[in-house]
Amino acid sequence: MQKTFDNKYELARYFGEILLKASQQKPELYIALSGGSTPKAIFEVLAKEYARSIDWTKIRFFWGDERCVAPNDPESNFGMTREYLFDHVKTRGVNIFRVQGELEPNNALTNYISQIDENVPKLNGLPHFDIMLLGMGDDGHTASIFPHQIELWNSDAICELAQHPDSGQNRVTLSGNVINNSQQIFFLVTGSNKAEKVDEIINRKGNYKQYPAALVDAGKTVWLMDKDAANRLTQQ
Ligand code: 6PG
């Protein structure tokens, strides 16, 4: 399923309502956040317009992936979330489970696997997130599973260590089996640079299965896009 919005702020409000409703339906909510730049606008709206209506203390925050950097590094997905969201809403500190990117990468990986294994409820023997937020790179990657390491998608491990194809930066990422074990999955995709891959994946064009984003369970996934990212879809 897909929904297109005039801009990322309207998209953010739509997601805010989803998060509000989900947080009212359960005593605690398990969410895995996406990183990169797209979530910034979403988190800004959530911080400004949902600070009071959502009980943020009920939400247990994880990340779908994290760069192996310290939390105050500009590259840190946790650091970005803290700046745009956590500094503006009343969360419960113990409910924030970040990747300890300051550790040696393999230690960061095993530490995060333990945090998830010990704190996220299981379904089918795998961690089961209520909400999985994903972004998509213009190369079709999602979380930190890139096309050149697409085999990581089918790992039996909860998380894997990946490397960015250009910078070689170490990343900790959820594996595809955990991503697809979520209750609801939302792709948050904005910008015209994503339009080609969005069209290829949603319309199953060409060799679309070479993109990790195409391996996300379409039956559980809602694509939330702005007009630019959905531009090619509307040209059908
Ligand atoms: C990350 C993300 C990654 C991101 C896409 C899109 O750590 O970078 O989790 O999967 O969602 O690369 O990034 P932008 O939102 O910056 O386009």
PDB file of N, CA and C in Angstrom, residues 98-182:
ATOM      1  N   ARG A  98      20.033   2.161  22.346  1.00  0.00           N
ATOM      2  CA  ARG A  98      20.828   2.569  21.178  1.00  0.00           C
ATOM      3  C   ARG A  98      21.949   1.577  20.914  1.00  0.00           C
ATOM      4  N   VAL A  99      22.401   1.571  19.671  1.00  0.00           N
ATOM      5  CA  VAL A  99      23.620   0.823  19.334  1.00  0.00           C
ATOM      6  C   VAL A  99      24.784   1.603  19.932  1.00  0.00           C
ATOM      7  N   GLN A 100      25.659   0.926  20.648  1.00  0.00           N
ATOM      8  CA  GLN A 100      26.799   1.644  21.249  1.00  0.00           C
ATOM      9  C   GLN A 100      27.911   1.746  20.202  1.00  0.00           C
ATOM     10  N   GLY A 101      27.668   2.703  19.313  1.00  0.00           N
ATOM     11  CA  GLY A 101      28.543   2.860  18.151  1.00  0.00           C
ATOM     12  C   GLY A 101      29.973   3.247  18.484  1.00  0.00           C
ATOM     13  N   GLU A 102      30.181   3.657  19.738  1.00  0.00           N
ATOM     14  CA  GLU A 102      31.541   4.054  20.155  1.00  0.00           C
ATOM     15  C   GLU A 102      32.422   2.838  20.423  1.00  0.00           C
ATOM     16  N   LEU A 103      31.771   1.655  20.514  1.00  0.00           N
ATOM     17  CA  LEU A 103      32.545   0.425  20.768  1.00  0.00           C
ATOM     18  C   LEU A 103      33.202  -0.072  19.485  1.00  0.00           C
ATOM     19  N   GLU A 104      34.119  -0.999  19.609  1.00  0.00           N
ATOM     20  CA  GLU A 104      34.674  -1.687  18.444  1.00  0.00           C
ATOM     21  C   GLU A 104      33.487  -2.366  17.712  1.00  0.00           C
ATOM     22  N   PRO A 105      33.402  -2.261  16.383  1.00  0.00           N
ATOM     23  CA  PRO A 105      32.182  -2.683  15.680  1.00  0.00           C
ATOM     24  C   PRO A 105      31.611  -4.040  16.072  1.00  0.00           C
ATOM     25  N   ASN A 106      32.478  -5.053  16.207  1.00  0.00           N
ATOM     26  CA  ASN A 106      31.932  -6.373  16.572  1.00  0.00           C
ATOM     27  C   ASN A 106      31.340  -6.380  17.976  1.00  0.00           C
ATOM     28  N   ASN A 107      31.885  -5.575  18.864  1.00  0.00           N
ATOM     29  CA  ASN A 107      31.323  -5.466  20.225  1.00  0.00           C
ATOM     30  C   ASN A 107      30.002  -4.695  20.193  1.00  0.00           C
ATOM     31  N   ALA A 108      29.946  -3.666  19.347  1.00  0.00           N
ATOM     32  CA  ALA A 108      28.691  -2.911  19.196  1.00  0.00           C
ATOM     33  C   ALA A 108      27.593  -3.849  18.679  1.00  0.00           C
ATOM     34  N   LEU A 109      27.982  -4.715  17.740  1.00  0.00           N
ATOM     35  CA  LEU A 109      27.034  -5.669  17.145  1.00  0.00           C
ATOM     36  C   LEU A 109      26.501  -6.640  18.196  1.00  0.00           C
ATOM     37  N   THR A 110      27.403  -7.281  18.926  1.00  0.00           N
ATOM     38  CA  THR A 110      26.949  -8.296  19.901  1.00  0.00           C
ATOM     39  C   THR A 110      26.176  -7.641  21.049  1.00  0.00           C
ATOM     40  N   ASN A 111      26.591  -6.419  21.418  1.00  0.00           N
ATOM     41  CA  ASN A 111      25.876  -5.714  22.493  1.00  0.00           C
ATOM     42  C   ASN A 111      24.445  -5.390  22.058  1.00  0.00           C
ATOM     43  N   TYR A 112      24.284  -4.934  20.799  1.00  0.00           N
ATOM     44  CA  TYR A 112      22.939  -4.553  20.344  1.00  0.00           C
ATOM     45  C   TYR A 112      22.060  -5.786  20.170  1.00  0.00           C
ATOM     46  N   ILE A 113      22.640  -6.887  19.668  1.00  0.00           N
ATOM     47  CA  ILE A 113      21.888  -8.136  19.543  1.00  0.00           C
ATOM     48  C   ILE A 113      21.349  -8.549  20.924  1.00  0.00           C
ATOM     49  N   SER A 114      22.191  -8.438  21.949  1.00  0.00           N
ATOM     50  CA  SER A 114      21.746  -8.803  23.311  1.00  0.00           C
ATOM     51  C   SER A 114      20.630  -7.884  23.798  1.00  0.00           C
ATOM     52  N   GLN A 115      20.775  -6.577  23.543  1.00  0.00           N
ATOM     53  CA  GLN A 115      19.734  -5.629  23.975  1.00  0.00           C
ATOM     54  C   GLN A 115      18.389  -5.980  23.349  1.00  0.00           C
ATOM     55  N   ILE A 116      18.410  -6.303  22.049  1.00  0.00           N
ATOM     56  CA  ILE A 116      17.156  -6.646  21.368  1.00  0.00           C
ATOM     57  C   ILE A 116      16.628  -7.988  21.887  1.00  0.00           C
ATOM     58  N   ASP A 117      17.532  -8.973  21.971  1.00  0.00           N
ATOM     59  CA  ASP A 117      17.124 -10.317  22.384  1.00  0.00           C
ATOM     60  C   ASP A 117      16.504 -10.316  23.772  1.00  0.00           C
ATOM     61  N   GLU A 118      17.029  -9.453  24.649  1.00  0.00           N
ATOM     62  CA  GLU A 118      16.561  -9.424  26.044  1.00  0.00           C
ATOM     63  C   GLU A 118      15.357  -8.516  26.271  1.00  0.00           C
ATOM     64  N   ASN A 119      15.079  -7.614  25.343  1.00  0.00           N
ATOM     65  CA  ASN A 119      14.040  -6.605  25.617  1.00  0.00           C
ATOM     66  C   ASN A 119      12.865  -6.584  24.655  1.00  0.00           C
ATOM     67  N   VAL A 120      13.001  -7.165  23.465  1.00  0.00           N
ATOM     68  CA  VAL A 120      11.902  -7.112  22.494  1.00  0.00           C
ATOM     69  C   VAL A 120      11.137  -8.440  22.534  1.00  0.00           C
ATOM     70  N   PRO A 121       9.804  -8.388  22.663  1.00  0.00           N
ATOM     71  CA  PRO A 121       9.016  -9.627  22.669  1.00  0.00           C
ATOM     72  C   PRO A 121       9.263 -10.439  21.387  1.00  0.00           C
ATOM     73  N   LYS A 122       9.081 -11.754  21.476  1.00  0.00           N
ATOM     74  CA  LYS A 122       9.345 -12.613  20.314  1.00  0.00           C
ATOM     75  C   LYS A 122       8.021 -13.014  19.651  1.00  0.00           C
ATOM     76  N   LEU A 123       8.099 -13.241  18.343  1.00  0.00           N
ATOM     77  CA  LEU A 123       7.001 -13.860  17.579  1.00  0.00           C
ATOM     78  C   LEU A 123       7.675 -14.759  16.554  1.00  0.00           C
ATOM     79  N   ASN A 124       7.214 -16.002  16.426  1.00  0.00           N
ATOM     80  CA  ASN A 124       7.891 -16.965  15.524  1.00  0.00           C
ATOM     81  C   ASN A 124       9.373 -17.114  15.902  1.00  0.00           C
ATOM     82  N   GLY A 125       9.688 -16.918  17.189  1.00  0.00           N
ATOM     83  CA  GLY A 125      11.071 -17.104  17.644  1.00  0.00           C
ATOM     84  C   GLY A 125      11.994 -15.949  17.302  1.00  0.00           C
ATOM     85  N   LEU A 126      11.421 -14.855  16.754  1.00  0.00           N
ATOM     86  CA  LEU A 126      12.250 -13.703  16.368  1.00  0.00           C
ATOM     87  C   LEU A 126      11.728 -12.454  17.078  1.00  0.00           C
ATOM     88  N   PRO A 127      12.595 -11.456  17.309  1.00  0.00           N
ATOM     89  CA  PRO A 127      12.117 -10.181  17.872  1.00  0.00           C
ATOM     90  C   PRO A 127      10.991  -9.621  17.010  1.00  0.00           C
ATOM     91  N   HIS A 128       9.960  -9.099  17.690  1.00  0.00           N
ATOM     92  CA  HIS A 128       8.753  -8.653  16.975  1.00  0.00           C
ATOM     93  C   HIS A 128       8.476  -7.189  17.323  1.00  0.00           C
ATOM     94  N   PHE A 129       8.847  -6.310  16.423  1.00  0.00           N
ATOM     95  CA  PHE A 129       8.600  -4.882  16.639  1.00  0.00           C
ATOM     96  C   PHE A 129       7.168  -4.557  16.227  1.00  0.00           C
ATOM     97  N   ASP A 130       6.532  -3.667  16.989  1.00  0.00           N
ATOM     98  CA  ASP A 130       5.179  -3.233  16.604  1.00  0.00           C
ATOM     99  C   ASP A 130       5.243  -2.361  15.341  1.00  0.00           C
ATOM    100  N   ILE A 131       6.216  -1.470  15.339  1.00  0.00           N
ATOM    101  CA  ILE A 131       6.363  -0.557  14.191  1.00  0.00           C
ATOM    102  C   ILE A 131       7.822  -0.561  13.747  1.00  0.00           C
ATOM    103  N   MET A 132       8.024  -0.747  12.446  1.00  0.00           N
ATOM    104  CA  MET A 132       9.355  -0.700  11.844  1.00  0.00           C
ATOM    105  C   MET A 132       9.371   0.469  10.864  1.00  0.00           C
ATOM    106  N   LEU A 133      10.186   1.458  11.159  1.00  0.00           N
ATOM    107  CA  LEU A 133      10.334   2.593  10.231  1.00  0.00           C
ATOM    108  C   LEU A 133      11.550   2.317   9.355  1.00  0.00           C
ATOM    109  N   LEU A 134      11.398   2.445   8.060  1.00  0.00           N
ATOM    110  CA  LEU A 134      12.519   2.232   7.146  1.00  0.00           C
ATOM    111  C   LEU A 134      12.660   3.431   6.223  1.00  0.00           C
ATOM    112  N   GLY A 135      13.889   3.729   5.866  1.00  0.00           N
ATOM    113  CA  GLY A 135      14.143   4.665   4.783  1.00  0.00           C
ATOM    114  C   GLY A 135      14.650   3.853   3.602  1.00  0.00           C
ATOM    115  N   MET A 136      14.856   4.542   2.492  1.00  0.00           N
ATOM    116  CA  MET A 136      15.438   3.852   1.340  1.00  0.00           C
ATOM    117  C   MET A 136      16.473   4.768   0.679  1.00  0.00           C
ATOM    118  N   GLY A 137      17.626   4.245   0.448  1.00  0.00           N
ATOM    119  CA  GLY A 137      18.651   5.021  -0.255  1.00  0.00           C
ATOM    120  C   GLY A 137      18.352   5.054  -1.750  1.00  0.00           C
ATOM    121  N   ASP A 138      19.000   5.978  -2.472  1.00  0.00           N
ATOM    122  CA  ASP A 138      18.720   6.052  -3.931  1.00  0.00           C
ATOM    123  C   ASP A 138      19.384   4.895  -4.676  1.00  0.00           C
ATOM    124  N   ASP A 139      20.096   4.044  -3.930  1.00  0.00           N
ATOM    125  CA  ASP A 139      20.633   2.802  -4.537  1.00  0.00           C
ATOM    126  C   ASP A 139      19.751   1.606  -4.186  1.00  0.00           C
ATOM    127  N   GLY A 140      18.636   1.862  -3.497  1.00  0.00           N
ATOM    128  CA  GLY A 140      17.712   0.785  -3.149  1.00  0.00           C
ATOM    129  C   GLY A 140      18.054   0.061  -1.855  1.00  0.00           C
ATOM    130  N   HIS A 141      19.013   0.592  -1.088  1.00  0.00           N
ATOM    131  CA  HIS A 141      19.306  -0.045   0.215  1.00  0.00           C
ATOM    132  C   HIS A 141      18.225   0.349   1.217  1.00  0.00           C
ATOM    133  N   THR A 142      18.108  -0.461   2.261  1.00  0.00           N
ATOM    134  CA  THR A 142      17.258  -0.091   3.384  1.00  0.00           C
ATOM    135  C   THR A 142      17.913  -0.577   4.672  1.00  0.00           C
ATOM    136  N   ALA A 143      17.572   0.073   5.787  1.00  0.00           N
ATOM    137  CA  ALA A 143      18.365  -0.086   7.008  1.00  0.00           C
ATOM    138  C   ALA A 143      19.816   0.112   6.558  1.00  0.00           C
ATOM    139  N   SER A 144      20.731  -0.788   6.931  1.00  0.00           N
ATOM    140  CA  SER A 144      22.075  -0.664   6.344  1.00  0.00           C
ATOM    141  C   SER A 144      22.433  -1.927   5.589  1.00  0.00           C
ATOM    142  N   ILE A 145      21.437  -2.446   4.880  1.00  0.00           N
ATOM    143  CA  ILE A 145      21.713  -3.563   3.970  1.00  0.00           C
ATOM    144  C   ILE A 145      21.759  -2.984   2.551  1.00  0.00           C
ATOM    145  N   PHE A 146      22.967  -2.999   1.999  1.00  0.00           N
ATOM    146  CA  PHE A 146      23.213  -2.378   0.694  1.00  0.00           C
ATOM    147  C   PHE A 146      23.215  -3.453  -0.394  1.00  0.00           C
ATOM    148  N   PRO A 147      22.968  -3.049  -1.639  1.00  0.00           N
ATOM    149  CA  PRO A 147      22.946  -4.051  -2.721  1.00  0.00           C
ATOM    150  C   PRO A 147      24.181  -4.939  -2.788  1.00  0.00           C
ATOM    151  N   HIS A 148      25.368  -4.365  -2.480  1.00  0.00           N
ATOM    152  CA  HIS A 148      26.596  -5.189  -2.611  1.00  0.00           C
ATOM    153  C   HIS A 148      26.726  -6.223  -1.497  1.00  0.00           C
ATOM    154  N   GLN A 149      25.863  -6.113  -0.483  1.00  0.00           N
ATOM    155  CA  GLN A 149      25.875  -7.102   0.618  1.00  0.00           C
ATOM    156  C   GLN A 149      24.460  -7.642   0.851  1.00  0.00           C
ATOM    157  N   ILE A 150      23.723  -7.831  -0.231  1.00  0.00           N
ATOM    158  CA  ILE A 150      22.302  -8.204  -0.109  1.00  0.00           C
ATOM    159  C   ILE A 150      22.127  -9.544   0.605  1.00  0.00           C
ATOM    160  N   GLU A 151      23.198 -10.340   0.647  1.00  0.00           N
ATOM    161  CA  GLU A 151      23.103 -11.645   1.324  1.00  0.00           C
ATOM    162  C   GLU A 151      22.861 -11.476   2.830  1.00  0.00           C
ATOM    163  N   LEU A 152      23.196 -10.288   3.367  1.00  0.00           N
ATOM    164  CA  LEU A 152      22.956 -10.053   4.804  1.00  0.00           C
ATOM    165  C   LEU A 152      21.459 -10.090   5.115  1.00  0.00           C
ATOM    166  N   TRP A 153      20.632  -9.853   4.087  1.00  0.00           N
ATOM    167  CA  TRP A 153      19.188  -9.797   4.316  1.00  0.00           C
ATOM    168  C   TRP A 153      18.685 -11.107   4.916  1.00  0.00           C
ATOM    169  N   ASN A 154      19.217 -12.225   4.435  1.00  0.00           N
ATOM    170  CA  ASN A 154      18.728 -13.543   4.872  1.00  0.00           C
ATOM    171  C   ASN A 154      19.506 -14.133   6.041  1.00  0.00           C
ATOM    172  N   SER A 155      20.287 -13.316   6.711  1.00  0.00           N
ATOM    173  CA  SER A 155      21.057 -13.819   7.863  1.00  0.00           C
ATOM    174  C   SER A 155      20.112 -14.365   8.932  1.00  0.00           C
ATOM    175  N   ASP A 156      20.563 -15.415   9.621  1.00  0.00           N
ATOM    176  CA  ASP A 156      19.781 -15.955  10.749  1.00  0.00           C
ATOM    177  C   ASP A 156      20.000 -15.125  12.021  1.00  0.00           C
ATOM    178  N   ALA A 157      20.989 -14.233  11.971  1.00  0.00           N
ATOM    179  CA  ALA A 157      21.274 -13.406  13.158  1.00  0.00           C
ATOM    180  C   ALA A 157      20.263 -12.259  13.240  1.00  0.00           C
ATOM    181  N   ILE A 158      20.086 -11.743  14.466  1.00  0.00           N
ATOM    182  CA  ILE A 158      19.154 -10.616  14.652  1.00  0.00           C
ATOM    183  C   ILE A 158      19.704  -9.375  13.947  1.00  0.00           C
ATOM    184  N   CYS A 159      21.020  -9.200  14.060  1.00  0.00           N
ATOM    185  CA  CYS A 159      21.692  -8.051  13.422  1.00  0.00           C
ATOM    186  C   CYS A 159      22.968  -8.531  12.742  1.00  0.00           C
ATOM    187  N   GLU A 160      23.428  -7.719  11.793  1.00  0.00           N
ATOM    188  CA  GLU A 160      24.692  -8.010  11.104  1.00  0.00           C
ATOM    189  C   GLU A 160      25.542  -6.744  11.043  1.00  0.00           C
ATOM    190  N   LEU A 161      26.829  -6.933  10.827  1.00  0.00           N
ATOM    191  CA  LEU A 161      27.737  -5.808  10.617  1.00  0.00           C
ATOM    192  C   LEU A 161      27.850  -5.599   9.113  1.00  0.00           C
ATOM    193  N   ALA A 162      27.566  -4.370   8.662  1.00  0.00           N
ATOM    194  CA  ALA A 162      27.604  -4.060   7.229  1.00  0.00           C
ATOM    195  C   ALA A 162      28.594  -2.923   6.993  1.00  0.00           C
ATOM    196  N   GLN A 163      28.905  -2.694   5.714  1.00  0.00           N
ATOM    197  CA  GLN A 163      29.801  -1.573   5.391  1.00  0.00           C
ATOM    198  C   GLN A 163      29.155  -0.736   4.288  1.00  0.00           C
ATOM    199  N   HIS A 164      29.229   0.585   4.449  1.00  0.00           N
ATOM    200  CA  HIS A 164      28.731   1.468   3.396  1.00  0.00           C
ATOM    201  C   HIS A 164      29.573   1.254   2.130  1.00  0.00           C
ATOM    202  N   PRO A 165      28.953   1.119   0.957  1.00  0.00           N
ATOM    203  CA  PRO A 165      29.701   0.771  -0.263  1.00  0.00           C
ATOM    204  C   PRO A 165      30.736   1.814  -0.687  1.00  0.00           C
ATOM    205  N   ASP A 166      30.496   3.078  -0.368  1.00  0.00           N
ATOM    206  CA  ASP A 166      31.444   4.115  -0.805  1.00  0.00           C
ATOM    207  C   ASP A 166      32.460   4.449   0.286  1.00  0.00           C
ATOM    208  N   SER A 167      31.931   4.727   1.477  1.00  0.00           N
ATOM    209  CA  SER A 167      32.842   5.188   2.554  1.00  0.00           C
ATOM    210  C   SER A 167      33.485   4.029   3.309  1.00  0.00           C
ATOM    211  N   GLY A 168      32.874   2.826   3.214  1.00  0.00           N
ATOM    212  CA  GLY A 168      33.380   1.684   3.984  1.00  0.00           C
ATOM    213  C   GLY A 168      33.002   1.765   5.454  1.00  0.00           C
ATOM    214  N   GLN A 169      32.227   2.797   5.805  1.00  0.00           N
ATOM    215  CA  GLN A 169      31.824   2.989   7.212  1.00  0.00           C
ATOM    216  C   GLN A 169      31.113   1.760   7.751  1.00  0.00           C
ATOM    217  N   ASN A 170      31.539   1.287   8.928  1.00  0.00           N
ATOM    218  CA  ASN A 170      30.877   0.147   9.557  1.00  0.00           C
ATOM    219  C   ASN A 170      29.499   0.557  10.070  1.00  0.00           C
ATOM    220  N   ARG A 171      28.541  -0.340   9.856  1.00  0.00           N
ATOM    221  CA  ARG A 171      27.170  -0.117  10.304  1.00  0.00           C
ATOM    222  C   ARG A 171      26.662  -1.368  11.015  1.00  0.00           C
ATOM    223  N   VAL A 172      25.822  -1.198  12.038  1.00  0.00           N
ATOM    224  CA  VAL A 172      25.094  -2.331  12.615  1.00  0.00           C
ATOM    225  C   VAL A 172      23.678  -2.259  12.046  1.00  0.00           C
ATOM    226  N   THR A 173      23.172  -3.355  11.528  1.00  0.00           N
ATOM    227  CA  THR A 173      21.842  -3.339  10.896  1.00  0.00           C
ATOM    228  C   THR A 173      21.007  -4.534  11.332  1.00  0.00           C
ATOM    229  N   LEU A 174      19.699  -4.310  11.453  1.00  0.00           N
ATOM    230  CA  LEU A 174      18.794  -5.449  11.618  1.00  0.00           C
ATOM    231  C   LEU A 174      18.855  -6.304  10.360  1.00  0.00           C
ATOM    232  N   SER A 175      18.622  -7.599  10.512  1.00  0.00           N
ATOM    233  CA  SER A 175      18.568  -8.480   9.334  1.00  0.00           C
ATOM    234  C   SER A 175      17.139  -8.479   8.773  1.00  0.00           C
ATOM    235  N   GLY A 176      17.001  -8.976   7.550  1.00  0.00           N
ATOM    236  CA  GLY A 176      15.700  -8.945   6.876  1.00  0.00           C
ATOM    237  C   GLY A 176      14.635  -9.766   7.588  1.00  0.00           C
ATOM    238  N   ASN A 177      15.052 -10.874   8.212  1.00  0.00           N
ATOM    239  CA  ASN A 177      14.048 -11.717   8.888  1.00  0.00           C
ATOM    240  C   ASN A 177      13.405 -10.970  10.063  1.00  0.00           C
ATOM    241  N   VAL A 178      14.212 -10.165  10.759  1.00  0.00           N
ATOM    242  CA  VAL A 178      13.650  -9.390  11.881  1.00  0.00           C
ATOM    243  C   VAL A 178      12.788  -8.253  11.328  1.00  0.00           C
ATOM    244  N   ILE A 179      13.285  -7.577  10.311  1.00  0.00           N
ATOM    245  CA  ILE A 179      12.506  -6.484   9.703  1.00  0.00           C
ATOM    246  C   ILE A 179      11.127  -7.008   9.272  1.00  0.00           C
ATOM    247  N   ASN A 180      11.116  -8.143   8.580  1.00  0.00           N
ATOM    248  CA  ASN A 180       9.839  -8.679   8.072  1.00  0.00           C
ATOM    249  C   ASN A 180       8.992  -9.357   9.138  1.00  0.00           C
ATOM    250  N   ASN A 181       9.527  -9.496  10.344  1.00  0.00           N
ATOM    251  CA  ASN A 181       8.755 -10.080  11.457  1.00  0.00           C
ATOM    252  C   ASN A 181       7.974  -9.018  12.226  1.00  0.00           C
ATOM    253  N   SER A 182       8.030  -7.786  11.757  1.00  0.00           N
ATOM    254  CA  SER A 182       7.351  -6.659  12.431  1.00  0.00           C
ATOM    255  C   SER A 182       5.847  -6.719  12.200  1.00  0.00           C
TER     256      SER A 182
END
